[in-house]
XYZ file of C-alpha atoms in Angstrom:
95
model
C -20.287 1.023 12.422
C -19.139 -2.085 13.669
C -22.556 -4.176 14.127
C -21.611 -5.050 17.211
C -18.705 -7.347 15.340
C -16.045 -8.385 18.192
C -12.277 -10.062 18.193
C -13.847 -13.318 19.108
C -16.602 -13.914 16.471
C -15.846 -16.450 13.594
C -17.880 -14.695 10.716
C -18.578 -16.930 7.146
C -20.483 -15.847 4.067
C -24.256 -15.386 4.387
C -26.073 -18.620 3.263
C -26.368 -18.022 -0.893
C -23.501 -15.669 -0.756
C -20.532 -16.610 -3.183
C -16.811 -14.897 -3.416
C -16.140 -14.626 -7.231
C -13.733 -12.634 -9.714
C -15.729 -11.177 -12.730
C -12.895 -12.120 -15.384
C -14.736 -9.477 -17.601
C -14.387 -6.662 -15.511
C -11.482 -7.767 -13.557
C -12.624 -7.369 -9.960
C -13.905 -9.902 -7.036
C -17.112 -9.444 -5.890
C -19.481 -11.503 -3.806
C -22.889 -12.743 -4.934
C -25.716 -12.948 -3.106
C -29.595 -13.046 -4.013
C -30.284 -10.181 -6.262
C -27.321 -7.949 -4.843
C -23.842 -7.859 -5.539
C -20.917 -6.015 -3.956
C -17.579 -5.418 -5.466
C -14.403 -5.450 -3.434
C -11.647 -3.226 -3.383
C -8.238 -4.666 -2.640
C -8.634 -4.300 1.128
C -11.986 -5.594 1.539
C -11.528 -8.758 -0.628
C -8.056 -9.519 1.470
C -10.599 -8.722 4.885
C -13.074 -11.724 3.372
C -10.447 -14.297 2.311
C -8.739 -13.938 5.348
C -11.751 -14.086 7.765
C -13.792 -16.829 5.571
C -10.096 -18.865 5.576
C -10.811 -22.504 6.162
C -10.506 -23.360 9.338
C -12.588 -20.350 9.945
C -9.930 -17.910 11.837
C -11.144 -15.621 14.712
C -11.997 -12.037 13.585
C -8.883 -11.367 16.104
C -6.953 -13.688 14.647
C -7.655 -11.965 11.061
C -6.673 -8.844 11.920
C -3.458 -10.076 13.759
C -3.069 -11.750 10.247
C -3.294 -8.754 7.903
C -1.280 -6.202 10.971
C 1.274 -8.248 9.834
C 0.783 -9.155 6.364
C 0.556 -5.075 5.777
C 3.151 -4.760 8.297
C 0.510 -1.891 9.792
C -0.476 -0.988 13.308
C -2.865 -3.416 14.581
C -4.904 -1.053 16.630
C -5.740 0.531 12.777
C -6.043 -2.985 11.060
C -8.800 -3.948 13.733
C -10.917 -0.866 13.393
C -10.509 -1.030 9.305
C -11.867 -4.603 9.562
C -14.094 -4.112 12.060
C -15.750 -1.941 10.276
C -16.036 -3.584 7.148
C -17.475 -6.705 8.616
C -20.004 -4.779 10.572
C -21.173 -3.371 7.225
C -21.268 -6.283 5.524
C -23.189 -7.998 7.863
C -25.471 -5.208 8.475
C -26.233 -5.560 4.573
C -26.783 -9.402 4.645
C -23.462 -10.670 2.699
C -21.647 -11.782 6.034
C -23.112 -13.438 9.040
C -21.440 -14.839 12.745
């Protein structure tokens, strides 16, 4: 599911929404108003990279980690795409 998500969107953390590492249990989650999610590797390098200051095109993100994970950037987009679509469909991520 992709939330309607496209290559030319800038997306940001939800208002409230905060990236942090839980030191304790040694993985990055984000924050937001009674929820939390907790990031695998690939979703917490999809975040950083499209929450990067300057805030970076989703397209340019994914152009970013294709070649960061040296990886086929048809596969990249639709990874990221659909990460971002669910983590805007559950309120952590907006456009």
């Amino acid at each position: 599911m992709t939330d309607g998500v496209r290559e030319e969107d800038r997306v940001r953390l939800a208002p409230g929404v905060m990236l942090r590492q839980d030191r304790v249990r040694g993985h990055w989650q984000l924050l937001g108003p009674e929820r939390v999610l907790i990031l695998d590797e690939v979703a917490l390098e999809v975040v950083r990279t499209v929450t990067a200051q300057p805030p970076a095109t989703v397209g340019a993100a994914i152009a970013t980690l294709a070649a960061q994970f040296d990886a086929p950037r048809e596969e990249i987009a639709a990874d990221v795409l659909e990460v971002l679509g669910d983590m805007i469909a559950k309120g952590f991520l907006t456009r």
